[in-house]
Coordinates of C-alpha atoms and ligand atoms in Angstrom, one line a residue:
M1 CA 96.4 -23.1 111.4
P2 CA 100.0 -21.8 111.3
V3 CA 102.5 -24.2 109.9
D4 CA 104.2 -24.8 113.2
D5 CA 100.9 -25.6 114.9
I6 CA 100.1 -28.0 112.0
K7 CA 103.4 -29.9 112.6
V8 CA 102.8 -30.1 116.3
A9 CA 99.2 -31.4 115.8
Q10 CA 100.3 -33.9 113.2
K11 CA 102.9 -35.3 115.5
S12 CA 100.6 -35.5 118.5
L13 CA 98.0 -37.2 116.3
L14 CA 100.4 -39.8 115.0
D15 CA 101.9 -40.5 118.5
W16 CA 98.3 -41.0 119.8
F17 CA 97.5 -43.3 116.9
N18 CA 100.6 -45.4 117.4
S19 CA 99.6 -46.0 121.1
N20 CA 95.9 -46.3 120.8
K21 CA 94.9 -47.7 117.4
R22 CA 92.5 -50.6 117.4
D23 CA 93.8 -53.9 116.3
L24 CA 92.0 -54.3 113.0
A25 CA 92.7 -57.1 110.4
W26 CA 93.2 -54.7 107.5
R27 CA 95.8 -52.7 109.5
K28 CA 98.2 -55.7 109.3
T29 CA 98.7 -55.5 105.6
N30 CA 99.9 -53.2 102.8
D31 CA 98.2 -55.3 100.2
P32 CA 96.2 -52.8 98.1
Y33 CA 93.6 -55.5 97.3
K34 CA 92.8 -56.2 101.0
I35 CA 92.8 -52.5 101.8
W36 CA 90.4 -51.9 99.0
V37 CA 88.1 -54.6 100.2
S38 CA 88.1 -53.2 103.7
E39 CA 87.5 -49.6 102.6
I40 CA 84.6 -50.6 100.4
M41 CA 83.1 -52.7 103.2
L42 CA 83.5 -50.0 105.7
Q43 CA 81.5 -47.5 103.7
Q44 CA 78.1 -47.1 105.5
T45 CA 79.0 -50.0 107.8
R46 CA 80.4 -50.2 111.3
V47 CA 83.7 -51.9 112.0
D48 CA 82.2 -54.6 114.2
Q49 CA 79.7 -55.5 111.5
A50 CA 82.2 -55.4 108.7
T51 CA 85.0 -57.5 110.4
P52 CA 83.5 -61.0 110.0
Y53 CA 82.4 -60.2 106.4
Y54 CA 86.0 -59.1 105.7
H55 CA 87.5 -62.3 107.0
R56 CA 85.0 -64.5 105.0
F57 CA 85.5 -62.4 101.9
I58 CA 89.3 -62.6 102.0
K59 CA 89.2 -66.3 102.7
R60 CA 86.8 -67.0 99.8
F61 CA 88.4 -64.4 97.4
P62 CA 92.1 -64.1 98.5
D63 CA 93.1 -62.1 95.4
V64 CA 91.8 -60.1 92.5
Y65 CA 91.8 -63.2 90.2
E66 CA 89.5 -65.2 92.5
L67 CA 87.1 -62.2 92.8
A68 CA 87.1 -61.5 89.1
K69 CA 86.1 -65.1 88.1
A70 CA 83.6 -65.8 91.0
P71 CA 80.0 -66.7 90.2
Q72 CA 77.9 -63.7 91.1
D73 CA 75.7 -65.7 93.4
D74 CA 78.8 -66.7 95.5
L75 CA 79.9 -63.1 95.7
L76 CA 76.4 -61.8 96.8
K77 CA 76.0 -64.7 99.2
I78 CA 79.2 -63.6 101.0
W79 CA 77.9 -60.1 101.0
E80 CA 74.4 -61.0 102.1
G81 CA 73.2 -58.8 105.0
L82 CA 75.9 -56.1 104.5
G83 CA 73.6 -54.0 102.3
Y84 CA 74.5 -51.6 99.4
Y85 CA 75.0 -54.6 97.1
S86 CA 76.2 -52.4 94.2
R87 CA 79.5 -52.2 96.2
A88 CA 80.1 -56.0 95.7
R89 CA 79.0 -55.9 92.0
N90 CA 81.2 -52.9 91.3
M91 CA 84.2 -54.6 93.0
Q92 CA 83.8 -57.6 90.8
F93 CA 83.7 -55.4 87.8
A94 CA 86.8 -53.5 89.0
A95 CA 88.6 -56.8 89.7
N96 CA 88.1 -57.7 86.0
Q97 CA 89.4 -54.3 85.0
I98 CA 92.5 -54.9 87.1
V99 CA 93.0 -58.3 85.5
E100 CA 92.4 -57.1 82.0
D101 CA 93.8 -53.6 82.0
F102 CA 96.6 -53.8 84.6
G103 CA 97.8 -57.5 84.3
G104 CA 96.3 -58.4 87.7
K105 CA 98.4 -55.8 89.6
F106 CA 96.6 -53.2 91.6
P107 CA 97.3 -49.8 90.0
D108 CA 99.1 -47.1 92.0
S109 CA 98.3 -43.9 90.2
E110 CA 95.3 -41.7 91.0
K111 CA 94.2 -41.7 87.3
D112 CA 94.3 -45.5 87.1
V113 CA 92.7 -46.2 90.5
R114 CA 89.9 -43.7 89.7
S115 CA 89.3 -45.6 86.5
L116 CA 88.1 -48.6 88.5
K117 CA 84.4 -49.0 88.9
G118 CA 83.0 -48.0 92.3
I119 CA 86.2 -46.1 93.4
G120 CA 85.5 -42.5 94.2
P121 CA 87.8 -39.8 95.7
Y122 CA 87.6 -41.2 99.3
T123 CA 88.5 -44.8 98.4
S124 CA 91.2 -43.8 95.9
A125 CA 92.8 -41.5 98.6
A126 CA 92.6 -44.3 101.2
I127 CA 94.2 -47.0 98.9
L128 CA 96.9 -44.7 97.5
S129 CA 97.9 -43.4 101.0
I130 CA 97.6 -46.6 103.0
A131 CA 98.9 -49.1 100.5
F132 CA 101.3 -47.0 98.5
G133 CA 102.3 -44.1 100.9
K134 CA 101.1 -41.4 98.4
P135 CA 100.0 -38.0 99.7
F136 CA 96.2 -38.0 99.3
A137 CA 94.0 -36.9 102.1
V138 CA 90.8 -38.8 102.9
V139 CA 87.5 -37.1 103.8
D140 CA 84.8 -39.3 105.2
G141 CA 82.2 -38.7 108.0
N142 CA 84.7 -39.0 110.8
V143 CA 87.2 -36.7 109.1
I144 CA 84.4 -34.1 108.5
R145 CA 83.5 -34.2 112.2
V146 CA 87.1 -33.9 113.4
L147 CA 88.2 -31.2 111.0
S148 CA 85.0 -29.1 111.3
R149 CA 85.5 -29.0 115.1
L150 CA 89.3 -28.4 114.8
A151 CA 88.7 -25.4 112.5
G152 CA 85.4 -24.3 114.1
I153 CA 83.4 -24.6 110.9
E154 CA 79.8 -23.8 111.8
E155 CA 78.2 -24.0 108.3
D156 CA 76.0 -27.0 107.3
V157 CA 78.3 -29.9 106.5
R158 CA 75.6 -31.3 104.1
K159 CA 76.5 -28.5 101.7
K160 CA 79.0 -29.3 98.9
E161 CA 81.0 -26.0 99.3
V162 CA 81.5 -26.9 103.0
I163 CA 82.8 -30.3 102.1
K164 CA 85.2 -28.7 99.6
Q165 CA 86.4 -26.4 102.4
I166 CA 87.0 -29.5 104.6
Q167 CA 88.8 -31.3 101.8
H168 CA 91.1 -28.3 101.5
L169 CA 91.7 -28.4 105.2
A170 CA 92.4 -32.1 105.1
D171 CA 95.0 -31.5 102.3
E172 CA 96.7 -28.9 104.4
F173 CA 96.7 -31.0 107.5
L174 CA 98.0 -34.1 105.7
N175 CA 101.3 -35.4 107.0
H176 CA 103.3 -36.1 103.8
D177 CA 105.9 -38.2 105.7
N178 CA 103.3 -40.8 106.6
P179 CA 100.0 -40.1 104.8
G180 CA 98.6 -43.6 105.3
D181 CA 98.9 -43.6 109.1
H182 CA 97.9 -39.9 109.2
N183 CA 94.6 -40.6 107.4
Q184 CA 93.9 -43.6 109.5
A185 CA 94.7 -41.6 112.6
V186 CA 92.1 -38.8 111.8
M187 CA 89.5 -41.4 111.0
E188 CA 90.3 -43.4 114.2
L189 CA 90.1 -40.2 116.3
G190 CA 86.7 -39.5 114.8
A191 CA 85.5 -43.1 115.5
T192 CA 86.8 -43.4 119.1
I193 CA 87.4 -39.9 120.6
C194 CA 85.8 -37.2 118.6
T195 CA 82.5 -39.0 118.6
P196 CA 79.2 -37.3 117.4
K197 CA 78.0 -37.0 121.0
N198 CA 80.1 -36.4 124.1
P199 CA 83.5 -36.3 122.5
K200 CA 86.3 -37.2 124.9
C201 CA 88.2 -33.9 124.5
H202 CA 90.3 -34.5 127.6
S203 CA 91.9 -37.6 125.9
C204 CA 92.3 -35.9 122.5
P205 CA 95.7 -35.2 121.0
L206 CA 94.3 -32.2 119.1
Q207 CA 92.7 -30.5 122.2
L208 CA 95.2 -27.6 122.2
Q209 CA 94.5 -26.7 118.6
C210 CA 90.8 -27.4 118.6
T211 CA 88.5 -24.4 118.1
A212 CA 85.2 -26.2 118.9
T213 CA 86.4 -27.2 122.4
K214 CA 87.9 -23.7 123.1
L215 CA 84.5 -22.1 122.2
I216 CA 82.5 -24.9 124.0
K217 CA 80.7 -25.7 120.7
T218 CA 81.3 -29.4 120.4
D219 CA 77.5 -29.9 120.7
T220 CA 76.7 -27.7 117.7
I221 CA 79.7 -28.5 115.4
P222 CA 79.4 -30.1 113.0
Y223 CA 76.0 -28.7 112.0
K224 CA 73.9 -30.9 109.8
S225 CA 70.6 -29.6 108.4
P226 CA 67.7 -32.0 109.2
A227 CA 67.5 -35.0 106.8
K228 CA 64.3 -35.3 104.7
K229 CA 61.7 -37.7 106.0
R230 CA 62.0 -41.1 104.3
P231 CA 58.8 -42.2 102.4
H232 CA 57.2 -45.5 103.4
K233 CA 56.2 -48.1 100.8
H234 CA 54.0 -51.2 101.2
I235 CA 55.3 -54.1 99.1
G236 CA 53.2 -57.1 98.3
V237 CA 55.1 -60.3 97.6
G238 CA 53.8 -63.7 96.5
V239 CA 55.3 -67.0 97.6
I240 CA 54.1 -69.2 94.8
V241 CA 54.0 -72.9 95.7
D242 CA 53.6 -75.6 93.1
D243 CA 52.2 -79.2 93.4
E244 CA 55.6 -80.5 94.5
N245 CA 55.7 -77.9 97.3
R246 CA 58.5 -76.0 95.5
L247 CA 58.7 -72.2 95.7
L248 CA 59.3 -69.8 92.9
I249 CA 62.1 -67.2 93.3
A250 CA 63.4 -64.6 90.9
K251 CA 66.8 -63.0 90.4
R252 CA 66.7 -59.2 90.2
P253 CA 68.3 -57.5 87.1
N254 CA 71.9 -56.3 87.7
D255 CA 71.2 -52.6 87.0
V256 CA 68.6 -52.0 89.7
M257 CA 68.8 -51.6 93.4
L258 CA 69.7 -54.9 95.1
G259 CA 70.6 -56.1 91.6
G260 CA 71.7 -59.8 91.3
L261 CA 70.0 -60.8 94.5
W262 CA 67.1 -63.3 94.6
E263 CA 63.6 -62.4 95.9
F264 CA 60.0 -63.5 95.9
P265 CA 58.2 -61.7 93.1
G266 CA 56.0 -58.8 93.9
G267 CA 56.1 -55.0 94.1
K268 CA 54.8 -51.7 95.4
K269 CA 51.2 -51.3 96.4
E270 CA 49.4 -48.6 94.4
N271 CA 47.0 -46.2 96.1
D272 CA 43.6 -47.8 95.8
E273 CA 44.7 -51.5 95.8
S274 CA 44.5 -54.1 98.5
I275 CA 47.7 -56.0 99.0
E276 CA 46.2 -59.1 97.5
Q277 CA 45.4 -57.0 94.3
T278 CA 49.0 -55.7 94.3
I279 CA 50.4 -59.2 94.4
T280 CA 48.0 -60.5 91.6
R281 CA 48.9 -57.5 89.4
E282 CA 52.7 -57.7 90.0
L283 CA 52.9 -61.4 89.4
E284 CA 50.9 -61.0 86.2
E285 CA 53.3 -58.2 85.1
E286 CA 56.5 -59.9 86.2
L287 CA 55.8 -63.5 85.4
G288 CA 52.9 -63.5 83.0
V289 CA 50.8 -65.7 85.3
T290 CA 47.4 -65.4 87.0
V291 CA 47.6 -66.3 90.6
E292 CA 45.2 -66.7 93.5
T293 CA 46.4 -65.5 96.8
G294 CA 46.1 -67.7 99.9
G295 CA 47.0 -67.2 103.5
K296 CA 49.1 -64.4 104.8
I297 CA 52.6 -65.5 105.8
T298 CA 54.0 -62.5 107.6
E299 CA 54.7 -58.7 107.6
I300 CA 58.3 -57.5 107.7
K301 CA 59.4 -53.9 108.2
H302 CA 62.8 -52.8 106.9
A303 CA 64.6 -49.4 106.5
Y304 CA 66.7 -48.5 103.5
S305 CA 68.8 -45.3 103.3
H306 CA 66.2 -43.4 101.3
F307 CA 62.9 -45.1 102.2
T308 CA 61.3 -47.7 104.5
I309 CA 59.1 -50.6 103.6
T310 CA 56.6 -53.0 105.0
L311 CA 56.7 -56.3 103.1
H312 CA 53.5 -58.2 103.1
A313 CA 54.0 -61.9 102.1
Y314 CA 51.2 -64.2 101.0
Y315 CA 51.1 -67.7 99.7
C316 CA 50.0 -68.0 96.1
R317 CA 49.0 -70.6 93.6
I318 CA 49.1 -70.3 89.8
T319 CA 45.7 -70.7 88.2
D320 CA 46.7 -69.8 84.7
G321 CA 49.9 -69.6 82.6
E322 CA 53.6 -70.7 82.8
P323 CA 55.9 -68.3 84.7
L324 CA 58.5 -66.5 82.6
A325 CA 61.4 -64.2 83.7
K326 CA 59.7 -61.1 82.2
S327 CA 61.3 -58.6 84.5
S328 CA 64.1 -60.6 86.2
Q329 CA 67.3 -62.2 85.1
E330 CA 66.1 -65.7 85.9
I331 CA 63.5 -67.6 87.8
R332 CA 63.8 -70.9 89.6
W333 CA 61.7 -73.4 91.4
V334 CA 63.4 -74.5 94.7
N335 CA 62.6 -76.5 97.7
R336 CA 62.5 -74.7 101.1
K337 CA 65.9 -75.9 102.2
E338 CA 67.6 -74.7 99.0
L339 CA 66.5 -71.1 99.8
Q340 CA 69.5 -70.9 102.1
D341 CA 71.9 -71.3 99.2
F342 CA 70.8 -68.1 97.4
P343 CA 71.6 -64.5 98.3
F344 CA 68.5 -62.5 99.3
P345 CA 68.1 -58.9 100.5
K346 CA 67.4 -58.5 104.2
A347 CA 63.6 -58.4 104.3
N348 CA 63.3 -61.4 101.9
K349 CA 66.0 -63.2 103.9
Q350 CA 63.8 -63.0 107.0
L351 CA 61.0 -64.4 105.0
T352 CA 63.1 -67.3 103.7
E353 CA 64.1 -68.1 107.3
L354 CA 60.4 -68.3 108.2
L355 CA 59.7 -70.5 105.2
V356 CA 62.6 -72.9 106.0
E357 CA 61.4 -73.2 109.6
Ligands
LIG401 S1 89.3 -31.6 121.2 FE1 87.3 -32.6 121.3 S2 86.1 -31.7 119.6 FE2 88.2 -31.1 119.3 S3 89.0 -32.7 117.9 FE3 89.5 -33.4 119.9 S4 87.7 -34.7 120.6 FE4 87.1 -33.5 118.8

């Protein structure tokens, strides 16, 4: 785009943003800590879903010191249901880095921000531009859609080289006088006007400069090659009940998916096994006990980003051995009401709700 057109487009975009932006809690602050929290929460998560979590999180952990010293169970309980739990664990790690390496003050250079755990190019650019007014252009899903349509990029946006091309465009298009609002404006446009289906081009401040709308190609740009089909796994879990009617739960190791969350022990069904055999084998491996399975409690389906599961839950009773935390951080016997105090991943959470009832 010629420089003059870029300037016109930047101004139309900012004017539109100033009159149309949604009233979001994290837009009322320049505090880099709060902007960081919102940006991490908004990854892979819709605004309406993230908003109540954001309020609860800021209330419980109002600054980096509170987050750094929080017990992990408290942190994951606040995050429960939001998914991608490594985000929360990484934030706590980064909060400790900020306390120890930067005296509790959020760093304001790209090098230092990128040294924080869990902060990649997108989050770094968002914090530096929004909180500190520094000229870094963000590229997320919304920006990819807006800029690929604006420039008429027809190649597959799943390809790395195409993303690089879009990052280059975003850098060129960035308004250096107000990079924070400019970045938010492009993302806002993608979220509310330049939507994946039926973009509202007639209300768009970039309509005059937009290639996709001129060529009537908004249906085919951006092009995404089909995603691979997600594999499906059957998971057998054992709800072990003891003589006092307490249930056994285990805390997942920190370095695995859903790390730090609690669950009922169990695992993936192998090809020739029945689900009862899976549970018996898994509980032997994970806890060192022999169990006998009893009645089936429920079946729960759940989708993760790379696979889907059916969780099959059965009551169990230990017939031999004392349970040990062989493949978890910790195990605990709890009564049914206490289950609500622990952070569980979604499918297990549904199971706890059934058990509490
Ligand atoms: S004119 Fe339409 S396709 Fe182009 S950026 Fe605006 S909303 Fe998107």
